[in-house]
Short mmCIF file of C-alpha atoms and ligand atoms in Angstrom, two decimals:
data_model
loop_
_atom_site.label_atom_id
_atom_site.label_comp_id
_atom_site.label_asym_id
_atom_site.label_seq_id
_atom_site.Cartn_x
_atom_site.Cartn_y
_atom_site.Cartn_z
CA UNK A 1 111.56 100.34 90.78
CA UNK A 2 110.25 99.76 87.35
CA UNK A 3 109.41 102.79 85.08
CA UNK A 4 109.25 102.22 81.62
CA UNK A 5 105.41 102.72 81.28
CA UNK A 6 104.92 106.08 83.44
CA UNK A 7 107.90 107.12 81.65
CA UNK A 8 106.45 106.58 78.58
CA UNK A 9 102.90 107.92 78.95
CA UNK A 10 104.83 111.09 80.57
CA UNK A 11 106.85 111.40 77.23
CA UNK A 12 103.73 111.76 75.24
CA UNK A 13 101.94 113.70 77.67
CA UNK A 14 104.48 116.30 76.93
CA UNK A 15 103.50 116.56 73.37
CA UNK A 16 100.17 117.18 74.18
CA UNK A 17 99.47 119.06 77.36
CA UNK A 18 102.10 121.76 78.78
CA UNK A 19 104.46 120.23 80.83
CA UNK A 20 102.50 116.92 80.74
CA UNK A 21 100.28 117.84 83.50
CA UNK A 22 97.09 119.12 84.44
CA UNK A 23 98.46 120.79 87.25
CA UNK A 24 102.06 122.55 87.98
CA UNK A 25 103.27 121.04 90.98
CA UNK A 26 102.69 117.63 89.40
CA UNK A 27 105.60 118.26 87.10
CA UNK A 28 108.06 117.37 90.05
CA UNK A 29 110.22 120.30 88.83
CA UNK A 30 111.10 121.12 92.41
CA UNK A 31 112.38 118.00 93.27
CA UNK A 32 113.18 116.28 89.64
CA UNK A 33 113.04 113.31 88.17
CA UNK A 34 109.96 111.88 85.90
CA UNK A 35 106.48 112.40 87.67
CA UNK A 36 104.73 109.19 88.20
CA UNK A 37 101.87 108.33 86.80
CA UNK A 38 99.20 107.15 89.44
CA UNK A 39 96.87 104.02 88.23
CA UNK A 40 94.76 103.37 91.33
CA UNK A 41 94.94 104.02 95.26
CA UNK A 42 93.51 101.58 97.87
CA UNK A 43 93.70 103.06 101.49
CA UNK A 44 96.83 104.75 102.36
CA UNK A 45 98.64 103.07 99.03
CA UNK A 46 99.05 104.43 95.55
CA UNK A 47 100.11 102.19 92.63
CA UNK A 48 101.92 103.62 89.74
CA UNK A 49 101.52 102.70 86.18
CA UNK A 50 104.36 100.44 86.36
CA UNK A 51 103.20 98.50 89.63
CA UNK A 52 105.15 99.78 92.09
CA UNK A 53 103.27 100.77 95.09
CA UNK A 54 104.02 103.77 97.23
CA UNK A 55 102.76 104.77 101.00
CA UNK A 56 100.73 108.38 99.64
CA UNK A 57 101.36 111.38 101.85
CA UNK A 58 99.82 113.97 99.77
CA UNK A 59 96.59 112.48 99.88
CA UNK A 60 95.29 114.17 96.24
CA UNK A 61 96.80 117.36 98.50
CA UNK A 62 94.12 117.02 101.30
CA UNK A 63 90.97 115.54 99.97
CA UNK A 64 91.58 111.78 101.19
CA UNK A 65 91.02 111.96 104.43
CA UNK A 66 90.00 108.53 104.69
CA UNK A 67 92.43 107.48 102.40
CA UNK A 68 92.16 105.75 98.80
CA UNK A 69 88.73 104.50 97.08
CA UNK A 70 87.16 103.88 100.92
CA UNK A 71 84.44 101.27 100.17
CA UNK A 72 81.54 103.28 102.26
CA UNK A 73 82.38 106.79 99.96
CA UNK A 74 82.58 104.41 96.77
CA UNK A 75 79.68 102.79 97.19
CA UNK A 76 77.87 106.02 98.02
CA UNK A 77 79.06 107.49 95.04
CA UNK A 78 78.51 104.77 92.60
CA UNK A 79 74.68 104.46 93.49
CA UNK A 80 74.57 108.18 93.15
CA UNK A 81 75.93 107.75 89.51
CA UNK A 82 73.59 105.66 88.09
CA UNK A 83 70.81 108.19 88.78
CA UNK A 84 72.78 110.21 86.29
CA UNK A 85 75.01 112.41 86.97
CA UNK A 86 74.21 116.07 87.06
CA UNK A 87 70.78 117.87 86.29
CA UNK A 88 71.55 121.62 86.41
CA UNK A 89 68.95 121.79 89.05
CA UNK A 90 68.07 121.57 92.60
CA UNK A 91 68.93 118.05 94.47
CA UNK A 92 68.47 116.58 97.63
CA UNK A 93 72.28 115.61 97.83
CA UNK A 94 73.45 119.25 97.31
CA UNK A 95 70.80 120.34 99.82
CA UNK A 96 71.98 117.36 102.32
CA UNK A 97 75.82 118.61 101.36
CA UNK A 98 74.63 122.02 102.79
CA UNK A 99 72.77 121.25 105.96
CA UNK A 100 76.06 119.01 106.79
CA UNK A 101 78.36 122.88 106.55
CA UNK A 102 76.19 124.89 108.02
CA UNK A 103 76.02 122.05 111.30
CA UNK A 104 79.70 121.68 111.20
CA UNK A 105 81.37 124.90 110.41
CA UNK A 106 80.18 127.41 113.33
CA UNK A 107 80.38 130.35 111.09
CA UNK A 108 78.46 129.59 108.38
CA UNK A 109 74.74 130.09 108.64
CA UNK A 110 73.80 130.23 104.70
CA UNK A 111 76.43 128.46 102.33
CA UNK A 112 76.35 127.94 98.34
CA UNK A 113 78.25 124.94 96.16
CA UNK A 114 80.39 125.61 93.45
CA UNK A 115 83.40 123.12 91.91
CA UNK A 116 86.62 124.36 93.35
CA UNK A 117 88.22 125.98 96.43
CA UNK A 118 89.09 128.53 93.35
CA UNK A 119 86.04 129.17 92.69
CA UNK A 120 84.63 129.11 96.47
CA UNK A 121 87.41 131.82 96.99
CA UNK A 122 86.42 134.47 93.86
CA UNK A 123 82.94 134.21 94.37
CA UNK A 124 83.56 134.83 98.22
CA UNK A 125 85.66 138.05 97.62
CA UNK A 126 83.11 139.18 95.20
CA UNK A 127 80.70 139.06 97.65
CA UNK A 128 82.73 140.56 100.01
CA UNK A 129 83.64 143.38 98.24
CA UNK A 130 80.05 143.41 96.57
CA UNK A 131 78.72 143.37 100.79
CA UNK A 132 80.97 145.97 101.93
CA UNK A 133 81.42 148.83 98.72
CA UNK A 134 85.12 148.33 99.08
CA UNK A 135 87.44 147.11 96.79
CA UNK A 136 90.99 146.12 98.23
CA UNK A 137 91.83 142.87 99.85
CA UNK A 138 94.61 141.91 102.09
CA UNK A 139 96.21 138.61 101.59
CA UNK A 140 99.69 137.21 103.24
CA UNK A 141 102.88 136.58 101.77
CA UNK A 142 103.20 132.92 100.89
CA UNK A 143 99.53 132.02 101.34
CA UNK A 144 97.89 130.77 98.44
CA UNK A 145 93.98 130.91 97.70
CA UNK A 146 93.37 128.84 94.31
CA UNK A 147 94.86 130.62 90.99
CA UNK A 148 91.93 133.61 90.34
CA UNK A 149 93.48 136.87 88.91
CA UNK A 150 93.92 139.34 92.11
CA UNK A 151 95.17 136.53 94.10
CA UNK A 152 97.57 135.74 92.17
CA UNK A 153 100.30 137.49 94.03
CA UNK A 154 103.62 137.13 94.74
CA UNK A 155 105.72 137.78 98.68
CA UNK A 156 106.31 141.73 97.43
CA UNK A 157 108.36 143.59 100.14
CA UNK A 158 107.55 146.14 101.75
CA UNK A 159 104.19 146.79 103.62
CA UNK A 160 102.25 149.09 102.58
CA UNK A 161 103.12 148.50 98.79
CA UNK A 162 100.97 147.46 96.12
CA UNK A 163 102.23 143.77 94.95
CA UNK A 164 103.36 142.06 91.81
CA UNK A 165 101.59 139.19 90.29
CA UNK A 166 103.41 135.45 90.29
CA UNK A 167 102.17 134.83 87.16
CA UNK A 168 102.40 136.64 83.24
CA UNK A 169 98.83 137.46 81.97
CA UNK A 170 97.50 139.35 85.23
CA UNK A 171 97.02 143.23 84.47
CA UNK A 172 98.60 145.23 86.59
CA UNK A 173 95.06 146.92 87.10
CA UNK A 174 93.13 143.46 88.69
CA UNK A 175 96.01 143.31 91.50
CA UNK A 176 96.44 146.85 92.16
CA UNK A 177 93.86 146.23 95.16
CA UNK A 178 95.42 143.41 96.50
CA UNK A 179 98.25 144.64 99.74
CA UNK A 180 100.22 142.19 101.28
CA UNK A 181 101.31 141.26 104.24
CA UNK A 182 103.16 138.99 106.35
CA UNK A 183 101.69 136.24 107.92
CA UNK A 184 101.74 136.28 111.72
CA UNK A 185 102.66 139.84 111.48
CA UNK A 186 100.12 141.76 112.97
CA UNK A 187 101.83 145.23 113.23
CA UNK A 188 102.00 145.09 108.85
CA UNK A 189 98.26 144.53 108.57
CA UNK A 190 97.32 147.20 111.42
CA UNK A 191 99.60 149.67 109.19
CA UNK A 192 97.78 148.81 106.14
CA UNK A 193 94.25 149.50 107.67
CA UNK A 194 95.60 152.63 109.10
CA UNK A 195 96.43 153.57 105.01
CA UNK A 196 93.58 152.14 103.20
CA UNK A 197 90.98 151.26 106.14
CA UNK A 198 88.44 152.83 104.27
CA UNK A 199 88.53 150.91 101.32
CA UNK A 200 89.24 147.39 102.47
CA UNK A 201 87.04 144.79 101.33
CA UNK A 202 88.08 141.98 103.34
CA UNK A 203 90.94 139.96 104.89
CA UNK A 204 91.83 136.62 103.49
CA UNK A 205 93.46 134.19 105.44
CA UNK A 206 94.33 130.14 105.73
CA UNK A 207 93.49 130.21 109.18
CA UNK A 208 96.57 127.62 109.44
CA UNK A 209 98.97 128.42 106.45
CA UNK A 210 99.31 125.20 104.78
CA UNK A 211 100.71 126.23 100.85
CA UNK A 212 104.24 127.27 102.40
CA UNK A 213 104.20 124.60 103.90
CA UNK A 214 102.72 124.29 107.73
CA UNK A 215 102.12 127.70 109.54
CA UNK A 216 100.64 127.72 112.69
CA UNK A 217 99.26 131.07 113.67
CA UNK A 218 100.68 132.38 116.35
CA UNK A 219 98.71 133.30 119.64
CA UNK A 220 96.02 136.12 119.01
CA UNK A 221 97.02 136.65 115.19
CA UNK A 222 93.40 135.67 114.40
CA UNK A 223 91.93 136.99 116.90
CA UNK A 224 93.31 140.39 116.18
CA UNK A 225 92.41 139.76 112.38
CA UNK A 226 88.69 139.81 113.39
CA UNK A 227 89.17 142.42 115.71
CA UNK A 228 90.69 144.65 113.19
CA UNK A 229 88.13 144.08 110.52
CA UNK A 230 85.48 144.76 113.01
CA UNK A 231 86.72 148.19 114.00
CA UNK A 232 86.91 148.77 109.90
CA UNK A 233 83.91 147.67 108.71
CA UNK A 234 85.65 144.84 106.45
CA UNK A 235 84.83 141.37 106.22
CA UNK A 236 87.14 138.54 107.37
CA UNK A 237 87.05 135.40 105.36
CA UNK A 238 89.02 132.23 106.29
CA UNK A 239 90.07 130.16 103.59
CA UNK A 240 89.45 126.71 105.03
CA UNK A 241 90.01 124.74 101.65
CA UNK A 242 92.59 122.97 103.19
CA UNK A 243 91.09 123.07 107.04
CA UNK A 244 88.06 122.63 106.58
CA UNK A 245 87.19 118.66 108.23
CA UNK A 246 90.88 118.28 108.22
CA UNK A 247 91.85 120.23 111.97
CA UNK A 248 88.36 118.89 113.02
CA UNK A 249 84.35 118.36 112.53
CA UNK A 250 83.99 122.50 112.71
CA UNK A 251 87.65 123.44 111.03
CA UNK A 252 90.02 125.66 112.29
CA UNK A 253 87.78 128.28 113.24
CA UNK A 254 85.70 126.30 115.76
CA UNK A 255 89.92 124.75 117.04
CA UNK A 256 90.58 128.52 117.35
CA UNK A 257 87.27 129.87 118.38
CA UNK A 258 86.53 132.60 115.95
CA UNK A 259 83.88 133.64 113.50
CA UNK A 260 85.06 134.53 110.13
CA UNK A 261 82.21 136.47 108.43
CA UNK A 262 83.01 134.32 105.60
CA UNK A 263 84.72 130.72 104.77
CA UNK A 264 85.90 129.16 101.63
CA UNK A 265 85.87 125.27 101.95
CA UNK A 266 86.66 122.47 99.32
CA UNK A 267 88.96 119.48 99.02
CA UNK A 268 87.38 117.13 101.73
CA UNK A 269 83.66 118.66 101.92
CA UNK A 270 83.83 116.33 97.92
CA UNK A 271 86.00 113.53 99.43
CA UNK A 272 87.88 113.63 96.28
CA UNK A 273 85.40 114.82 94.14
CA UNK A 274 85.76 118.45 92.97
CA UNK A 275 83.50 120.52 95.10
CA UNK A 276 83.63 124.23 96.38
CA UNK A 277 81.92 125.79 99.15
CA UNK A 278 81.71 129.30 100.20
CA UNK A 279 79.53 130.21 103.14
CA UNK A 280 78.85 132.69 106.19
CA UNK A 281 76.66 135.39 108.13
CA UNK A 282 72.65 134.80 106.33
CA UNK A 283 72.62 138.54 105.95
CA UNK A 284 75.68 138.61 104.13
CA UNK A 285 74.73 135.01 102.06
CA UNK A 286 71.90 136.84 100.81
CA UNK A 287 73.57 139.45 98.99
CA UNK A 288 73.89 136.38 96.39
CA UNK A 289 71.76 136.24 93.13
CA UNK A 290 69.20 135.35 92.48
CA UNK A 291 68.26 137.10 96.10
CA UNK A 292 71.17 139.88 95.92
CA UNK A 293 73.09 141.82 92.98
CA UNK A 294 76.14 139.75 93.55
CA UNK A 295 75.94 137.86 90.52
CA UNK A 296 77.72 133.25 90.98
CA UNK A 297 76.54 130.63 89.25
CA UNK A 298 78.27 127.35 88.23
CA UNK A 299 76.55 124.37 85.47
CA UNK A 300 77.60 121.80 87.38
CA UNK A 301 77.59 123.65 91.13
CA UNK A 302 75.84 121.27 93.65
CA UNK A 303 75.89 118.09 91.14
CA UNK A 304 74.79 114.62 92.74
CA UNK A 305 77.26 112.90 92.58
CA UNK A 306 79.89 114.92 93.82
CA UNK A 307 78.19 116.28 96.97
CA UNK A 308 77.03 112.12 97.47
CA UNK A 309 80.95 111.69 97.68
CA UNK A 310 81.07 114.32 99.99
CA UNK A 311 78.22 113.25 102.59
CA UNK A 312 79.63 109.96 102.82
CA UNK A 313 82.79 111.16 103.67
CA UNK A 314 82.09 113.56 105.96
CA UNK A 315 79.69 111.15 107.86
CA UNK A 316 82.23 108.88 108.15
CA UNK A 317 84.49 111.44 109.72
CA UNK A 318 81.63 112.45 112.03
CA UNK A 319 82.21 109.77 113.88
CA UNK A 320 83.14 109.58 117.78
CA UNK A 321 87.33 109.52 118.22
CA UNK A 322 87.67 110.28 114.48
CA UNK A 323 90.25 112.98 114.30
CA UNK A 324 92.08 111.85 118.06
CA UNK A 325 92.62 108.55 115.99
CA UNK A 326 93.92 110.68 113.01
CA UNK A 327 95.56 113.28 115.13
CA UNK A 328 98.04 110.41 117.12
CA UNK A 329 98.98 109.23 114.00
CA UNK A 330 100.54 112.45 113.06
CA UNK A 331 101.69 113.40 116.06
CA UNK A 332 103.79 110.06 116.36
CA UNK A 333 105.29 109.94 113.04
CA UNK A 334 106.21 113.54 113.65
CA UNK A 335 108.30 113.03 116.53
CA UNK A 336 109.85 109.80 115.17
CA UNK A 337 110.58 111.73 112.39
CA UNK A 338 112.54 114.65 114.30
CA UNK A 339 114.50 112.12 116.53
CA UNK A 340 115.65 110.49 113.61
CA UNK A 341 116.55 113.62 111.97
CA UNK A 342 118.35 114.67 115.53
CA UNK A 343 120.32 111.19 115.26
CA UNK A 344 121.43 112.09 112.15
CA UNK A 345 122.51 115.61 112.85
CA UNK A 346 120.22 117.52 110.11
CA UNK A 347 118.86 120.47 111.14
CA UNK A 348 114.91 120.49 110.43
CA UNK A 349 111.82 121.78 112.15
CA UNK A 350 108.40 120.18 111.23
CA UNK A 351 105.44 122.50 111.45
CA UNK A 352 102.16 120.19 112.58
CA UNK A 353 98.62 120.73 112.70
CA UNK A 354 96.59 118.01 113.21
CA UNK A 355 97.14 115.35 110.40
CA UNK A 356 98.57 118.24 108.42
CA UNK A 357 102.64 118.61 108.68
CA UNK A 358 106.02 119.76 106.95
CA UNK A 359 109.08 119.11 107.67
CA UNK A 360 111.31 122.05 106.70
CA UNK A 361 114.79 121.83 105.99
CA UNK A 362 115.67 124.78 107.82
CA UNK A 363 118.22 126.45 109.84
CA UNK A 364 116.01 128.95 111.37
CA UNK A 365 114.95 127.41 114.87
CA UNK A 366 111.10 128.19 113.92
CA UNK A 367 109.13 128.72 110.85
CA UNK A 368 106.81 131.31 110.91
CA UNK A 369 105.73 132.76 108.19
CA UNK A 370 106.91 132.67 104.80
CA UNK A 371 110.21 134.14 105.06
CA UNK A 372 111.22 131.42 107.84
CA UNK A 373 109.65 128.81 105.01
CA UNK A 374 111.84 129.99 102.71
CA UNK A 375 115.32 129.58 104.32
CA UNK A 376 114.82 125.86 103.92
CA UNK A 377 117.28 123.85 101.59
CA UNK A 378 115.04 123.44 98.84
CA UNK A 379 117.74 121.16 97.02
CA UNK A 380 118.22 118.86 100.70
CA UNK A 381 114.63 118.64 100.51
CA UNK A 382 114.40 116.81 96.82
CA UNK A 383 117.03 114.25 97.88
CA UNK A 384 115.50 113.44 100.78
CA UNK A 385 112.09 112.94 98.32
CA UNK A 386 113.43 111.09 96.08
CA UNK A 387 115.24 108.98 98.40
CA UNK A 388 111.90 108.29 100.34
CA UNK A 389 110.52 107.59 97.08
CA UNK A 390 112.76 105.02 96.13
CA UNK A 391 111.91 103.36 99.57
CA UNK A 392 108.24 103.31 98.65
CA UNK A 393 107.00 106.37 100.44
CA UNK A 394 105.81 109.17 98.27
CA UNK A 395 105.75 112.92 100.11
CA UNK A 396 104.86 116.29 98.36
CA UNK A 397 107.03 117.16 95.10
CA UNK A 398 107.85 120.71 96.73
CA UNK A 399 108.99 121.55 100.19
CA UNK A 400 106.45 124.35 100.26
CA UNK A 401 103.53 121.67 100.62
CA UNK A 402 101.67 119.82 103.49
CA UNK A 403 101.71 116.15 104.04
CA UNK A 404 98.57 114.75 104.67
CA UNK A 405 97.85 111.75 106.85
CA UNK A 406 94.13 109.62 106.30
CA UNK A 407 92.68 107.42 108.45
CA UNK A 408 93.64 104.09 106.71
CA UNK A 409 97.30 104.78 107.28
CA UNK A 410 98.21 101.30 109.76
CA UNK A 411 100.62 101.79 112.28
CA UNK A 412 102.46 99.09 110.39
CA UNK A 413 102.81 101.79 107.05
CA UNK A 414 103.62 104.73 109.98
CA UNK A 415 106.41 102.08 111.10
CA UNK A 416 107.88 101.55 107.09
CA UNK A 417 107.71 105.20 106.56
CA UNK A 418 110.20 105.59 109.71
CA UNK A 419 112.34 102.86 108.58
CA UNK A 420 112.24 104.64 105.54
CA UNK A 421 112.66 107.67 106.89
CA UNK A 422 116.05 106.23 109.17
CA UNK A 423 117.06 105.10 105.61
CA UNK A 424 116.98 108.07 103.81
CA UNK A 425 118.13 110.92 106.48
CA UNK A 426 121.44 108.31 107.23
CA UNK A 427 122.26 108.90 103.57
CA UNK A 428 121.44 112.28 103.66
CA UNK A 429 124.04 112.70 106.42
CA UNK A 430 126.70 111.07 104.24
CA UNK A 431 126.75 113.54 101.49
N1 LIG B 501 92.72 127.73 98.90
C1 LIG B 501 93.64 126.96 99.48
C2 LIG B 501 94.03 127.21 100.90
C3 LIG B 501 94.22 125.90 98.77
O1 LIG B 501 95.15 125.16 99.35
C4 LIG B 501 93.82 125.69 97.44
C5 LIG B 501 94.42 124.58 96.59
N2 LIG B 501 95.42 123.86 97.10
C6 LIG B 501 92.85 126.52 96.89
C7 LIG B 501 92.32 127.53 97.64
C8 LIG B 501 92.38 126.32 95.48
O2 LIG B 501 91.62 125.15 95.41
P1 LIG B 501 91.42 124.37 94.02
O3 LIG B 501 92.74 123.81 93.65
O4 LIG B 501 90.39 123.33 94.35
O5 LIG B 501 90.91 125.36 93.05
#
């Protein structure tokens, strides 16, 4: 593999932006080594700057459901383009963007555009707490919701304590509202409601966990969420960032069959475009200005070109035998993958939902929740990515990620990451 040229352009992008990247994970300080730079993508394949090519399971981390620079979503959003590119006004492309989520996703009846799943999640607990009166919020250990102040918060122990943030710069003051619980523990958020029920906001939740990696929930977890917050009076909001088109046409809450009263969607709904989405109940919707006190606005919320990137891919993903196509991709790789592992006597378990999967490391016969997550071999985990990388196959930089399958992945580049895969986990055996 050559690497003189992403090694170079990563040398000065050290001397200019922190870390030389625009975003943490992209460091590949998990897993080490010198991050790649990426120079193009066509279907399921990502070129570096040096040439080499690599299989892409991380997808941009979800967006790319159909894969790399699909001709139908680049030609949609190349026409969009050259009727310029954002007007700070109303467009037919954001409204068409909208009618599309509230068909889809079953919850949403009213839903409003903004630029990131970061932003879609904020501007959502604003409103919920803005809806409601209240003011704390329960989140779950390991889950992650974009990188806004109060979310910002690490495991803690304990249940009914107030949290620590993850990162330096948070006042103690903007988390001291946020509790935490386990995920898939039921029992730690019914305590919490019977200690601060009054003053709960909301409950945010990745309906399936997919930033410690894959968590399923387990039977009736979210369906006792939404019973909880009914008996309350708090909101529930699913953070479908991730989910959202990727478990299915109506995301995991029409897979699971419940409401949230809110959702939070982004990454596909802009096909690789950044877009944000935060939607729900109409009554709740219009507690939004300039109709409600609950004050969200954005420059560059709804622009056309984005949301045209968006339609295009999500009519393309509209169509009959979509995700079963998608889904037995996944589901075949998967089990290839744990027979090969099982050959090789390494312990893993891989966590799958839809075309969403990780394959933990782990000792523990089941991972579920973050605790289970983190008894994985973090330090197995980066040889066996960069040995896949050397083999042409590029998975996520971190154990605690998802891999994400598109459409355009052949069975042929299913069959090389296996052979691949047999590769790597023999040597991983050896040491
Ligand atoms: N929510 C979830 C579930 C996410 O996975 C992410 C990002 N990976 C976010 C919110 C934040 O989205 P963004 O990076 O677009 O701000």
């Amino acid at each position: 593999m050559k690497k003189t040229y992403s090694k170079n352009l990563f040398k000065h992008a050290l001397e200019i932006i922190p870390g030389g990247v625009n975003s943490p994970v992209r460091a590949w300080k998990a897993v080490g080594g010198t991050p790649l730079f990426i120079e193009r993508g066509k279907g399921a394949v990502i070129y570096d700057a040096d040439g080499n090519s690599f299989i892409d399971y991380v997808c941009s981390w979800g967006p790319l459901i159909l894969g790399h620079a699909h001709p139908k979503v680049i030609a949609a959003t190349e026409k969009a383009l050259h009727n310029g590119t954002s007007f700070g006004a109303p467009t037919e492309a954001g409204l068409k963007l909208c009618e599309l989520l509230v068909k889809q996703i079953p919850s949403i009846e009213k839903v409003r555009l903004v630029n990131s799943g970061t932003e879609a999640v904020m501007s959502a607990i604003r409103l919920a707490r803005g809806y409601t009166g209240k003011n704390k919020i329960i989140k779950f250990e390991g889950s992650y919701h974009g990188h806004w102040d109060p979310l910002l918060v690490s495991a803690g122990s304990g249940l009914a304590t107030f949290s620590v943030s993850s990162s330096a710069g948070v006042p103690h003051d903007v988390i001291k509202d946020t509790l935490i619980a386990p995920y898939n523990d039921i029992e730690a958020v019914k305590k919490l409601f019977a200690r601060y029920g009054t003053d709960i906001a909301c409950i945010i939740v990745e309906p399936v966990a997919g930033n410690m990696g894959v968590v399923l929930p387990e039977k009736d977890f979210l369906s006792s969420l939404r019973s909880i917050t009914e008996k309350y009076g708090s909101l529930l909001v699913f953070d479908e960032v991730i989910t959202g088109f990727r478990l299915g046409a109506g995301g995991a809450q029409a897979l699971y069959r419940i409401k949230p009263d809110l959702t939070c969607l982004g990454k596909i709904i802009g096909g690789g475009m950044p877009v944000g989405a935060y939607g729900g109940k109409a009554k709740i919707m219009d507690k939004v200005s300039p109709v409600g006190d609950v004050y969200q606005a954005g420059t560059l919320s709804g622009n056309p070109v984005s949301c045209a990137c968006g339609i295009a891919t999500i009519k393309e993903i509209l169509k009959e035998g979509f995700y079963r196509r998608l889904d037995s991709k996944a589901e075949k790789l998967c089990k290839e993958l744990k027979n090969i592992a099982s050959k090789n006597k390494i312990k893993i378990v891989i966590n799958r939902a839809g075309s969403m999967f990780t394959v933990f490391f782990t000792h523990h016969d089941e991972v579920k929740n973050f605790t289970d997550a983190q008894s994985s071999d973090t330090a197995l985990y980066a040889r066996y990515f960069n040995l896949m990388l050397c083999e042409g196959v590029y998975i996520p930089p971190s154990q605690f990620e998802a891999n994400f399958i598109s459409s355009l992945h052949s069975d042929a580049q299913i069959r090389k990451t296996l052979d691949a895969a047999e590769k790597s986990f023999t040597k991983l055996s050896k040491i």
